[in-house]
Short mmCIF file of C-alpha atoms in Angstrom, two decimals:
data_model
loop_
_atom_site.label_atom_id
_atom_site.label_comp_id
_atom_site.label_asym_id
_atom_site.label_seq_id
_atom_site.Cartn_x
_atom_site.Cartn_y
_atom_site.Cartn_z
CA MET T 1 82.23 78.40 -177.15
CA PRO T 2 79.68 80.96 -175.23
CA ASP T 3 80.67 81.89 -171.87
CA HIS T 4 78.79 79.37 -169.33
CA HIS T 5 78.65 79.54 -165.73
CA TYR T 6 77.42 76.55 -163.29
CA ILE T 7 76.06 78.22 -159.94
CA THR T 8 74.80 75.88 -157.02
CA THR T 9 73.44 76.37 -154.03
CA SER T 10 74.08 73.71 -151.14
CA ILE T 11 70.94 71.59 -151.18
CA TYR T 12 68.87 71.18 -147.92
CA TYR T 13 67.78 68.73 -145.68
CA VAL T 14 63.64 68.13 -145.75
CA ASN T 15 63.67 67.47 -141.96
CA ASP T 16 62.39 71.03 -141.51
CA GLU T 17 60.80 73.99 -143.44
CA PRO T 18 63.09 76.64 -145.04
CA HIS T 19 64.60 79.16 -142.50
CA ILE T 20 66.76 82.27 -143.26
CA GLY T 21 69.77 80.57 -143.66
CA HIS T 22 68.93 78.47 -146.41
CA ALA T 23 67.00 81.71 -147.94
CA HIS T 24 70.37 83.39 -147.55
CA THR T 25 72.13 80.98 -149.53
CA THR T 26 69.93 80.71 -152.23
CA VAL T 27 69.12 84.17 -152.73
CA LEU T 28 72.83 84.96 -152.96
CA ALA T 29 73.45 82.10 -155.71
CA ASP T 30 70.29 83.99 -157.38
CA VAL T 31 71.57 87.30 -157.67
CA LEU T 32 74.78 85.96 -158.62
CA ALA T 33 73.15 83.98 -161.55
CA ARG T 34 70.82 87.05 -162.64
CA TYR T 35 74.12 89.19 -162.71
CA ARG T 36 76.07 87.15 -164.73
CA ARG T 37 73.22 86.99 -167.46
CA LEU T 38 72.57 91.02 -166.93
CA GLN T 39 76.50 90.28 -168.53
CA GLY T 40 75.26 88.05 -171.22
CA ARG T 41 76.50 85.24 -170.17
CA HIS T 42 74.70 81.69 -170.27
CA VAL T 43 73.65 80.51 -166.51
CA PHE T 44 72.91 77.26 -165.13
CA PHE T 45 71.62 77.78 -161.77
CA LEU T 46 70.88 74.42 -159.80
CA THR T 47 69.11 74.07 -155.92
CA GLY T 48 67.57 71.47 -154.53
CA THR T 49 66.93 69.09 -151.31
CA ASP T 50 69.02 66.40 -149.74
CA GLU T 51 66.25 63.80 -148.43
CA HIS T 52 68.50 60.74 -147.37
CA GLY T 53 69.77 59.93 -143.92
CA GLN T 54 68.80 59.75 -140.20
CA LYS T 55 67.69 63.40 -139.86
CA VAL T 56 65.11 62.64 -142.26
CA ARG T 57 64.20 59.45 -140.94
CA ASP T 58 63.83 60.83 -137.40
CA ALA T 59 61.44 63.78 -138.75
CA ALA T 60 59.11 61.22 -140.36
CA VAL T 61 58.87 59.15 -137.06
CA GLU T 62 58.22 62.25 -135.18
CA ASN T 63 55.47 63.32 -137.85
CA ASP T 64 53.73 59.75 -137.73
CA THR T 65 54.94 59.25 -141.55
CA ASN T 66 57.56 57.66 -143.68
CA PRO T 67 60.59 59.16 -144.90
CA LYS T 68 59.27 59.74 -148.80
CA THR T 69 56.24 61.37 -147.57
CA GLN T 70 58.18 63.61 -145.13
CA ALA T 71 60.48 64.51 -148.14
CA ASP T 72 57.48 65.00 -150.61
CA ARG T 73 55.55 67.43 -147.78
CA MET T 74 58.98 69.05 -147.25
CA VAL T 75 60.04 69.75 -150.96
CA VAL T 76 56.72 71.50 -151.42
CA ARG T 77 57.78 74.07 -149.00
CA PHE T 78 61.31 74.81 -150.44
CA GLN T 79 59.84 74.97 -154.07
CA ASP T 80 56.96 77.60 -152.88
CA ALA T 81 59.67 79.53 -150.58
CA TRP T 82 62.05 79.94 -153.59
CA ASN T 83 58.97 80.92 -155.89
CA ASN T 84 57.86 83.19 -153.33
CA LEU T 85 61.45 84.99 -153.23
CA ASN T 86 61.76 85.13 -157.12
CA ILE T 87 64.51 82.35 -157.31
CA SER T 88 65.19 82.00 -161.02
CA HIS T 89 66.93 78.34 -160.72
CA ASP T 90 67.22 76.31 -164.02
CA ASP T 91 66.84 72.93 -162.28
CA PHE T 92 65.68 71.57 -158.82
CA ILE T 93 67.25 68.31 -157.81
CA ARG T 94 66.18 65.75 -155.22
CA THR T 95 68.38 63.28 -154.11
CA THR T 96 65.79 60.69 -154.09
CA GLU T 97 65.05 61.16 -157.74
CA ARG T 98 66.13 58.33 -159.88
CA ARG T 99 68.72 60.38 -162.09
CA HIS T 100 70.65 60.86 -158.79
CA THR T 101 70.58 57.50 -157.15
CA ARG T 102 71.66 56.01 -160.49
CA LEU T 103 74.78 58.01 -160.29
CA VAL T 104 75.72 57.37 -156.61
CA GLU T 105 75.37 53.59 -157.57
CA SER T 106 77.56 54.16 -160.51
CA ILE T 107 80.25 56.10 -158.53
CA LEU T 108 80.18 53.69 -155.66
CA ARG T 109 80.67 51.04 -158.26
CA SER T 110 83.56 52.56 -159.94
CA LEU T 111 85.15 53.21 -156.70
CA TRP T 112 84.76 49.98 -155.26
CA ASP T 113 86.10 48.28 -158.08
CA LYS T 114 89.46 50.28 -158.26
CA GLY T 115 89.96 50.04 -154.61
CA ASP T 116 89.05 53.13 -152.99
CA ILE T 117 86.36 51.53 -150.98
CA TYR T 118 86.88 49.10 -148.65
CA PHE T 119 85.47 47.22 -145.61
CA GLY T 120 86.65 47.95 -142.04
CA GLU T 121 85.39 48.27 -138.38
CA TYR T 122 84.37 51.69 -137.41
CA VAL T 123 84.26 52.68 -133.34
CA GLY T 124 83.53 56.78 -133.01
CA TRP T 125 81.21 59.36 -131.98
CA TYR T 126 78.23 60.17 -133.97
CA CYS T 127 76.22 63.54 -134.04
CA VAL T 128 72.66 62.72 -135.34
CA PRO T 129 71.78 66.89 -136.23
CA ASP T 130 75.22 66.95 -138.39
CA GLU T 131 75.17 63.57 -139.40
CA ARG T 132 78.84 63.22 -139.04
CA PHE T 133 81.26 60.77 -137.24
CA TRP T 134 83.99 62.58 -134.89
CA THR T 135 87.10 60.91 -133.14
CA GLU T 136 87.68 61.37 -129.42
CA LYS T 137 89.92 64.12 -129.77
CA ASP T 138 87.42 66.02 -132.19
CA LEU T 139 85.10 66.36 -129.30
CA VAL T 140 84.64 69.27 -127.15
CA ASP T 141 83.54 69.04 -123.59
CA ALA T 142 82.45 65.31 -124.71
CA LYS T 143 79.79 67.16 -127.47
CA CYS T 144 79.71 67.68 -131.26
CA PRO T 145 82.82 70.31 -132.01
CA ASP T 146 80.03 71.81 -134.37
CA CYS T 147 76.85 72.04 -133.12
CA GLY T 148 77.81 71.59 -129.14
CA ARG T 149 75.19 68.74 -129.00
CA ALA T 150 75.49 65.19 -127.60
CA VAL T 151 76.88 62.47 -129.32
CA GLU T 152 76.71 58.73 -129.13
CA LYS T 153 79.38 56.20 -129.57
CA ILE T 154 79.30 53.63 -132.25
CA SER T 155 81.09 50.57 -133.01
CA GLU T 156 80.00 48.47 -136.10
CA GLY T 157 81.59 47.16 -139.36
CA ASN T 158 81.22 49.96 -142.42
CA TYR T 159 82.27 50.71 -145.69
CA PHE T 160 85.21 53.40 -145.85
CA PHE T 161 86.53 55.65 -148.68
CA ARG T 162 90.20 55.93 -148.81
CA MET T 163 90.16 59.56 -148.42
CA SER T 164 93.54 59.62 -146.66
CA GLY T 165 95.41 58.68 -149.83
CA TYR T 166 94.52 61.95 -151.20
CA GLN T 167 95.58 64.37 -148.32
CA LYS T 168 98.60 65.34 -149.85
CA TRP T 169 97.23 65.93 -153.40
CA LEU T 170 94.30 68.26 -151.58
CA VAL T 171 96.78 70.39 -149.60
CA ASP T 172 99.30 71.26 -152.72
CA HIS T 173 95.80 72.07 -154.89
CA LEU T 174 94.73 74.59 -151.93
CA ASN T 175 98.31 76.20 -151.71
CA ASP T 176 98.52 76.36 -155.32
CA HIS T 177 94.80 77.85 -156.01
CA ALA T 178 94.76 80.39 -153.30
CA GLU T 179 91.89 82.07 -154.91
CA PHE T 180 89.62 78.68 -155.00
CA ILE T 181 88.21 79.23 -151.70
CA GLN T 182 86.50 82.59 -150.88
CA PRO T 183 86.89 84.51 -149.28
CA THR T 184 90.40 83.66 -149.11
CA TYR T 185 90.92 83.67 -145.28
CA ARG T 186 88.73 80.82 -145.27
CA ARG T 187 91.35 78.62 -147.26
CA ASN T 188 93.47 78.64 -143.96
CA GLU T 189 90.86 77.36 -142.06
CA VAL T 190 90.82 74.17 -144.19
CA LEU T 191 94.58 74.05 -144.23
CA GLY T 192 94.42 73.90 -140.83
CA TYR T 193 92.20 71.00 -140.88
CA LEU T 194 94.44 69.25 -143.04
CA GLY T 195 97.48 70.04 -140.55
CA ARG T 196 97.12 66.47 -138.74
CA PRO T 197 96.77 63.07 -141.03
CA LEU T 198 93.24 63.01 -142.44
CA GLY T 199 91.64 59.50 -141.67
CA ASP T 200 89.52 57.61 -144.28
CA LEU T 201 85.69 58.61 -144.24
CA CYS T 202 82.92 56.05 -143.17
CA ILE T 203 80.63 56.18 -146.10
CA THR T 204 77.80 53.81 -144.95
CA ARG T 205 75.06 52.92 -142.50
CA PRO T 206 74.09 49.33 -141.85
CA VAL T 207 70.77 49.08 -142.93
CA HIS T 208 69.37 47.17 -139.52
CA ARG T 209 70.16 50.94 -138.03
CA LEU T 210 69.23 53.09 -140.93
CA ASP T 211 67.08 51.58 -143.86
CA TRP T 212 66.76 55.48 -145.67
CA GLY T 213 69.25 55.90 -148.29
CA VAL T 214 70.68 54.76 -151.21
CA ARG T 215 71.59 51.12 -151.21
CA LEU T 216 75.25 50.04 -152.17
CA PRO T 217 75.44 48.27 -155.26
CA PHE T 218 78.14 45.66 -154.12
CA ASP T 219 76.01 45.17 -150.78
CA PRO T 220 72.75 45.70 -150.22
CA ASN T 221 72.68 45.52 -146.42
CA TYR T 222 74.58 49.15 -146.34
CA VAL T 223 73.10 52.52 -147.23
CA THR T 224 75.39 55.30 -148.28
CA TYR T 225 76.36 58.19 -146.06
CA VAL T 226 73.99 61.05 -146.34
CA TRP T 227 76.87 63.56 -147.41
CA PHE T 228 78.81 61.14 -149.87
CA ASP T 229 75.23 60.70 -151.57
CA ALA T 230 74.51 64.45 -151.36
CA LEU T 231 77.51 65.90 -152.57
CA ILE T 232 77.29 63.86 -155.98
CA ASN T 233 74.04 66.15 -156.67
CA TYR T 234 76.31 68.88 -158.20
CA LEU T 235 77.48 65.92 -160.89
CA THR T 236 74.32 64.96 -161.63
CA ALA T 237 72.61 68.07 -162.31
CA ALA T 238 75.71 68.99 -164.92
CA GLY T 239 75.14 65.45 -166.50
CA PHE T 240 78.00 63.64 -165.78
CA ARG T 241 77.82 60.23 -167.25
CA SER T 242 74.40 61.35 -168.80
CA ASP T 243 75.37 64.29 -171.26
CA ASP T 244 78.83 64.61 -171.85
CA ARG T 245 78.56 67.84 -173.58
CA ALA T 246 76.72 69.12 -171.09
CA PHE T 247 79.01 68.58 -168.62
CA GLU T 248 81.91 69.27 -170.30
CA ARG T 249 80.46 72.80 -170.66
CA LEU T 250 79.44 73.43 -167.31
CA TRP T 251 81.69 71.75 -164.92
CA PRO T 252 85.01 73.36 -165.32
CA THR T 253 82.83 76.76 -164.46
CA ALA T 254 80.77 75.02 -161.00
CA THR T 255 80.85 77.59 -158.23
CA HIS T 256 79.28 76.31 -154.76
CA LEU T 257 77.93 78.69 -152.53
CA ILE T 258 77.59 77.42 -149.09
CA GLY T 259 77.22 78.18 -145.56
CA LYS T 260 80.23 78.07 -143.58
CA ASP T 261 79.44 75.19 -141.51
CA ILE T 262 79.66 72.88 -143.93
CA LEU T 263 82.93 74.01 -145.69
CA ILE T 264 85.17 70.99 -144.65
CA THR T 265 82.64 68.81 -146.19
CA HIS T 266 82.80 70.54 -149.50
CA SER T 267 86.54 71.31 -149.19
CA VAL T 268 88.01 68.26 -148.02
CA PHE T 269 85.11 65.47 -148.31
CA TRP T 270 84.09 66.55 -151.79
CA LEU T 271 87.19 67.38 -153.33
CA THR T 272 88.81 63.80 -152.65
CA MET T 273 85.99 62.45 -153.56
CA LEU T 274 86.41 64.03 -157.25
CA LYS T 275 89.89 63.33 -157.11
CA ALA T 276 89.16 59.62 -156.80
CA ILE T 277 86.36 59.63 -159.60
CA GLY T 278 88.59 61.57 -162.02
CA ILE T 279 87.25 64.75 -162.17
CA PRO T 280 89.05 68.44 -161.52
CA PRO T 281 87.59 70.28 -158.53
CA PRO T 282 84.80 72.99 -159.26
CA LYS T 283 86.16 76.88 -160.23
CA THR T 284 85.29 78.15 -156.49
CA ILE T 285 83.61 77.64 -153.38
CA PHE T 286 82.33 80.65 -151.47
CA ALA T 287 81.62 80.17 -147.77
CA HIS T 288 79.17 82.71 -146.09
CA GLY T 289 78.61 83.33 -142.63
CA TRP T 290 75.73 82.92 -140.04
CA TRP T 291 73.04 85.37 -138.94
CA ASN T 292 73.22 85.85 -135.62
CA VAL T 293 70.69 87.27 -133.24
CA GLU T 294 72.31 89.39 -130.37
CA GLY T 295 75.61 87.68 -131.29
CA ALA T 296 74.46 84.11 -131.05
CA LYS T 297 74.06 81.82 -134.03
CA MET T 298 70.13 81.46 -134.80
CA SER T 299 69.18 78.12 -133.57
CA LYS T 300 65.47 76.28 -133.27
CA SER T 301 65.91 74.69 -130.05
CA VAL T 302 66.53 78.38 -128.77
CA GLY T 303 63.57 79.56 -130.93
CA ASN T 304 65.20 82.63 -132.50
CA VAL T 305 65.27 81.32 -136.10
CA ALA T 306 63.53 84.03 -138.61
CA LYS T 307 61.30 82.67 -141.04
CA PRO T 308 61.93 84.17 -144.75
CA LEU T 309 58.42 84.14 -145.88
CA ASP T 310 56.96 85.92 -142.86
CA LEU T 311 59.56 88.36 -143.06
CA ALA T 312 58.74 89.05 -147.15
CA SER T 313 55.20 89.34 -146.50
CA VAL T 314 55.92 92.04 -144.11
CA PHE T 315 58.41 94.00 -145.95
CA GLY T 316 58.10 92.64 -149.48
CA THR T 317 60.21 90.16 -151.51
CA ASP T 318 62.74 92.30 -152.91
CA ALA T 319 63.12 94.42 -149.74
CA PHE T 320 63.70 91.25 -147.97
CA ARG T 321 66.18 90.22 -150.96
CA TYR T 322 68.31 93.43 -150.55
CA PHE T 323 68.62 93.12 -146.67
CA LEU T 324 69.93 89.83 -147.09
CA VAL T 325 72.53 90.64 -149.86
CA ARG T 326 73.13 94.13 -148.29
CA GLU T 327 73.83 93.11 -144.53
CA MET T 328 76.39 90.48 -144.53
CA ALA T 329 79.84 91.46 -145.63
CA ALA T 330 81.46 88.60 -147.39
CA GLY T 331 81.98 85.60 -145.27
CA ARG T 332 81.47 87.22 -142.04
CA ASP T 333 78.76 86.68 -139.75
CA ALA T 334 75.90 89.28 -139.57
CA GLU T 335 73.45 90.47 -136.75
CA PHE T 336 69.71 89.85 -137.79
CA SER T 337 66.74 91.72 -136.11
CA GLU T 338 63.40 92.65 -137.86
CA GLU T 339 64.22 96.32 -136.53
CA LEU T 340 67.83 96.14 -138.61
CA LEU T 341 65.25 95.13 -141.73
CA ARG T 342 62.69 97.81 -141.02
CA ARG T 343 65.81 100.43 -140.97
CA ARG T 344 67.37 99.42 -144.19
CA TYR T 345 63.67 99.46 -145.69
CA GLU T 346 63.06 102.91 -144.55
CA SER T 347 66.11 104.51 -144.90
CA THR T 348 67.85 103.23 -147.90
CA LEU T 349 64.77 101.77 -149.92
CA ALA T 350 61.90 104.24 -149.16
CA ASN T 351 63.50 107.37 -148.52
CA ASP T 352 66.50 107.52 -150.99
CA LEU T 353 65.54 105.25 -153.88
CA GLY T 354 62.00 105.08 -153.61
CA ASN T 355 61.16 108.66 -153.11
CA LEU T 356 63.63 109.82 -155.70
CA ALA T 357 61.83 107.44 -158.08
CA HIS T 358 58.53 109.01 -157.05
CA ARG T 359 59.87 112.40 -157.18
CA LEU T 360 60.79 112.27 -160.74
CA VAL T 361 57.97 110.77 -162.13
CA HIS T 362 55.65 113.68 -160.08
CA MET T 363 57.89 116.52 -161.57
CA ILE T 364 57.83 114.86 -165.22
CA THR T 365 53.99 114.81 -164.96
CA ARG T 366 53.74 118.16 -163.70
CA TYR T 367 56.39 120.35 -165.55
CA CYS T 368 56.98 117.93 -168.78
CA ASP T 369 53.26 117.30 -169.65
CA GLY T 370 53.82 113.63 -168.24
CA ALA T 371 56.32 112.40 -170.77
CA ILE T 372 60.21 112.12 -170.70
CA PRO T 373 61.89 115.51 -171.72
CA GLU T 374 64.69 115.86 -174.14
CA GLY T 375 68.48 115.84 -172.48
CA GLY T 376 69.13 119.12 -173.74
CA THR T 377 72.47 120.38 -173.56
CA VAL T 378 75.08 118.56 -171.79
CA GLY T 379 76.80 120.51 -168.78
CA ASP T 380 79.66 119.55 -166.34
CA GLN T 381 77.12 118.09 -163.64
CA GLU T 382 75.59 115.76 -166.22
CA THR T 383 78.95 114.84 -167.91
CA GLU T 384 80.30 113.98 -164.38
CA LEU T 385 77.08 112.04 -163.79
CA ARG T 386 77.53 109.91 -166.62
CA ASP T 387 81.34 109.19 -165.50
CA ARG T 388 80.27 108.35 -162.45
CA TYR T 389 77.79 105.79 -163.74
CA THR T 390 80.35 104.22 -165.99
CA GLN T 391 82.70 103.88 -162.71
CA LEU T 392 79.80 102.55 -160.90
CA VAL T 393 79.14 99.59 -163.58
CA THR T 394 82.90 98.66 -163.27
CA LYS T 395 82.76 98.54 -159.45
CA VAL T 396 79.64 96.45 -159.20
CA PHE T 397 80.57 93.57 -161.60
CA GLU T 398 83.91 93.72 -159.65
CA ASN T 399 82.48 93.39 -156.37
CA ILE T 400 80.34 90.90 -157.79
CA GLU T 401 82.79 88.63 -159.20
CA SER T 402 84.79 88.70 -155.77
CA PHE T 403 81.66 87.92 -154.19
CA ALA T 404 81.63 91.48 -152.16
CA PHE T 405 77.78 91.85 -152.74
CA ASP T 406 77.33 94.09 -149.62
CA GLU T 407 80.16 96.16 -151.58
CA ALA T 408 78.04 96.59 -154.76
CA LEU T 409 75.07 97.51 -153.07
CA ARG T 410 77.27 100.32 -150.82
CA ASP T 411 78.14 101.33 -154.11
CA VAL T 412 74.94 101.62 -155.49
CA GLU T 413 73.52 103.54 -152.76
CA GLU T 414 76.30 106.27 -152.72
CA VAL T 415 75.43 107.04 -156.65
CA VAL T 416 71.59 107.35 -155.57
CA ARG T 417 72.49 109.88 -152.85
CA GLU T 418 74.61 111.62 -155.33
CA LEU T 419 71.48 111.41 -157.42
CA ASN T 420 69.37 113.03 -154.91
CA ARG T 421 72.00 115.93 -154.20
CA TYR T 422 72.12 116.54 -158.07
CA VAL T 423 68.33 117.01 -158.21
CA GLU T 424 68.34 119.12 -154.80
CA TRP T 425 71.26 121.36 -156.30
CA ASN T 426 69.40 122.08 -159.59
CA ALA T 427 65.88 122.26 -157.83
CA PRO T 428 63.93 121.46 -160.86
CA TRP T 429 60.63 123.35 -159.21
CA ALA T 430 62.36 126.49 -159.01
CA ARG T 431 63.58 126.38 -162.32
CA PHE T 432 59.98 125.90 -163.66
CA LYS T 433 58.75 128.67 -161.80
CA HIS T 434 61.40 131.04 -163.24
CA GLY T 435 60.57 129.78 -166.80
CA ASP T 436 63.87 127.90 -167.62
CA GLN T 437 62.50 125.06 -169.06
CA GLU T 438 65.68 123.93 -170.98
CA ALA T 439 67.15 123.33 -167.46
CA VAL T 440 64.17 121.39 -166.16
CA ARG T 441 64.25 119.09 -168.89
CA ARG T 442 67.94 118.72 -168.70
CA VAL T 443 67.94 117.57 -165.09
CA LEU T 444 64.73 115.76 -165.15
CA TYR T 445 66.01 113.96 -168.31
CA HIS T 446 69.44 113.18 -166.99
CA ALA T 447 68.28 112.01 -163.32
CA SER T 448 65.58 109.61 -164.78
CA GLU T 449 68.15 108.33 -167.18
CA ALA T 450 70.72 107.43 -164.05
CA LEU T 451 68.19 106.28 -162.03
CA ARG T 452 67.27 103.86 -164.97
CA LEU T 453 70.74 102.83 -165.50
CA VAL T 454 70.93 102.27 -161.49
CA SER T 455 67.64 100.38 -161.22
CA VAL T 456 69.08 97.72 -163.96
CA LEU T 457 72.09 97.50 -162.17
CA ILE T 458 70.19 96.53 -158.83
CA SER T 459 67.54 94.45 -161.25
CA PRO T 460 69.28 90.93 -160.15
CA VAL T 461 68.60 91.93 -156.23
CA MET T 462 65.28 93.54 -156.82
CA PRO T 463 63.50 92.12 -159.99
CA GLU T 464 60.17 93.24 -159.05
CA LYS T 465 60.95 96.85 -157.74
CA THR T 466 62.94 97.43 -160.73
CA ARG T 467 60.38 96.52 -163.12
CA GLN T 468 57.74 98.83 -161.76
CA LEU T 469 59.98 101.57 -161.58
CA TRP T 470 60.85 101.02 -165.25
CA GLU T 471 56.99 101.08 -165.79
CA SER T 472 56.45 104.26 -164.27
CA LEU T 473 59.62 105.63 -166.40
CA GLY T 474 57.42 104.29 -169.31
CA TRP T 475 60.74 102.37 -170.37
CA THR T 476 60.64 98.89 -171.75
CA PRO T 477 63.58 96.85 -172.00
CA SER T 478 64.77 94.66 -174.97
CA GLY T 479 64.85 90.98 -174.18
CA ASP T 480 68.20 91.02 -173.29
CA LEU T 481 69.08 93.28 -170.18
CA SER T 482 73.15 93.17 -170.72
CA GLU T 483 72.22 95.43 -174.01
CA GLU T 484 70.45 98.18 -171.38
CA LEU T 485 73.62 99.45 -169.80
CA MET T 486 74.73 101.95 -171.94
CA TRP T 487 73.73 105.73 -171.52
CA GLY T 488 70.91 107.23 -173.59
CA ARG T 489 68.01 104.45 -173.61
CA LEU T 490 65.49 106.34 -171.95
CA ARG T 491 63.44 107.63 -175.03
CA PRO T 492 62.26 111.37 -174.62
CA GLY T 493 58.61 111.26 -175.56
CA SER T 494 57.65 107.99 -173.31
CA GLU T 495 54.79 108.44 -171.23
CA VAL T 496 55.52 108.11 -167.21
CA ILE T 497 52.93 106.35 -165.11
CA PRO T 498 52.72 108.29 -161.80
CA GLY T 499 51.66 105.53 -159.25
CA HIS T 500 52.38 104.46 -155.45
CA PRO T 501 55.48 104.74 -153.92
CA LEU T 502 58.04 101.99 -154.59
CA PHE T 503 58.29 101.32 -151.09
CA PRO T 504 55.37 102.35 -148.96
CA LYS T 505 55.69 103.37 -145.38
CA ASN T 506 53.67 101.67 -142.81
#
């Protein structure tokens, strides 16, 4: 059976337009999907929108429209954003789609029939922005422990999922599968949460209070809690109860990429739901950090939220993607500012990578009649260059597999700097003046081939710029990039195409 991989982002609320947090999750998932395709693997990459719940209903009221129209308007913005950011998803799911609501209803009916859902009285504190209930002891200074905003006390009849019955199983699973949550230290946070008795999960809202959601198939006076509804999207898209062969192929490989703020919902709510349904957990959950501005989390209320398309329009889509992937260490928070983005653009991309590509094409045009030269005799430096590249391929894919995206790019940057030093040390311009054409050809071929290979390795991060670089080198990849990671694919005699720098400075 082919090597299949199912990669998902969290799905995004349609109460507002996409922000940098949404872009970060989606770009990381896209990069992971592209790297796995680069290795010749079959990938199914899912993203989408979460369209039910109180936040969406409230946004619709604020915008003087209805929830479905609010969702339809915002979905277009997300789809346009992912198109502009070159996201290569295979499916875009909306929780208002009938394929999804049908499965939610089916699962609710199954859990009701087996006794895992019951009716009871709920008394607790509700946070509207997070759409989560909290107990009195959960509150911090009488406010939501997650977002710090005001909560409202609610007492009402609701339906509950018997989540507490699966606590021991969940703790055992997390202890037995240390690599399940990435980074691994996040597992301790979840185990800490599970260190006290786990209550049952309120999974409904009465229609008289909130009518925007999936109605319960056994009680139309209630709609499904938005988190219970939304998490099921991963099953819907994978074909659960609609395409058994697809589901059997995809689900064992499922990798969820999420922000750290929704780790509990994914590692506790979701896993206990899956256990009750009779489905094994996904393969991996990776929780990335937050973007901070001057040490504080980005917040709409503070007004410091960066808009991804605005930044991409200034620095270019690929440079923005590179920054998102490079600047945040796996699972940690990272500082954001336009100045940091500008520095990364000018130093790493324009000076190191872009300048190297521009110089090589210029020298081949001038010293080799505009065509890729023969490599000639291989010296110690060239052998070392090839060995270094072989090591780089291994390190990059190892880092990607462990979600250390920033480390993968750091390794690439070091090789690019070594390539620049190789060119400077061998000085083709000086050798040309002294008539040493063999050395000129040797250096320019090996530097260009090494640059081509490096560009293939970073093509999952910067698909547009690497394609431009290949065109300038006169190189056209085969249909399967996984075959292009071997040394020697740059064909002597191919005409280079001089042009503008890959990363022009303003």
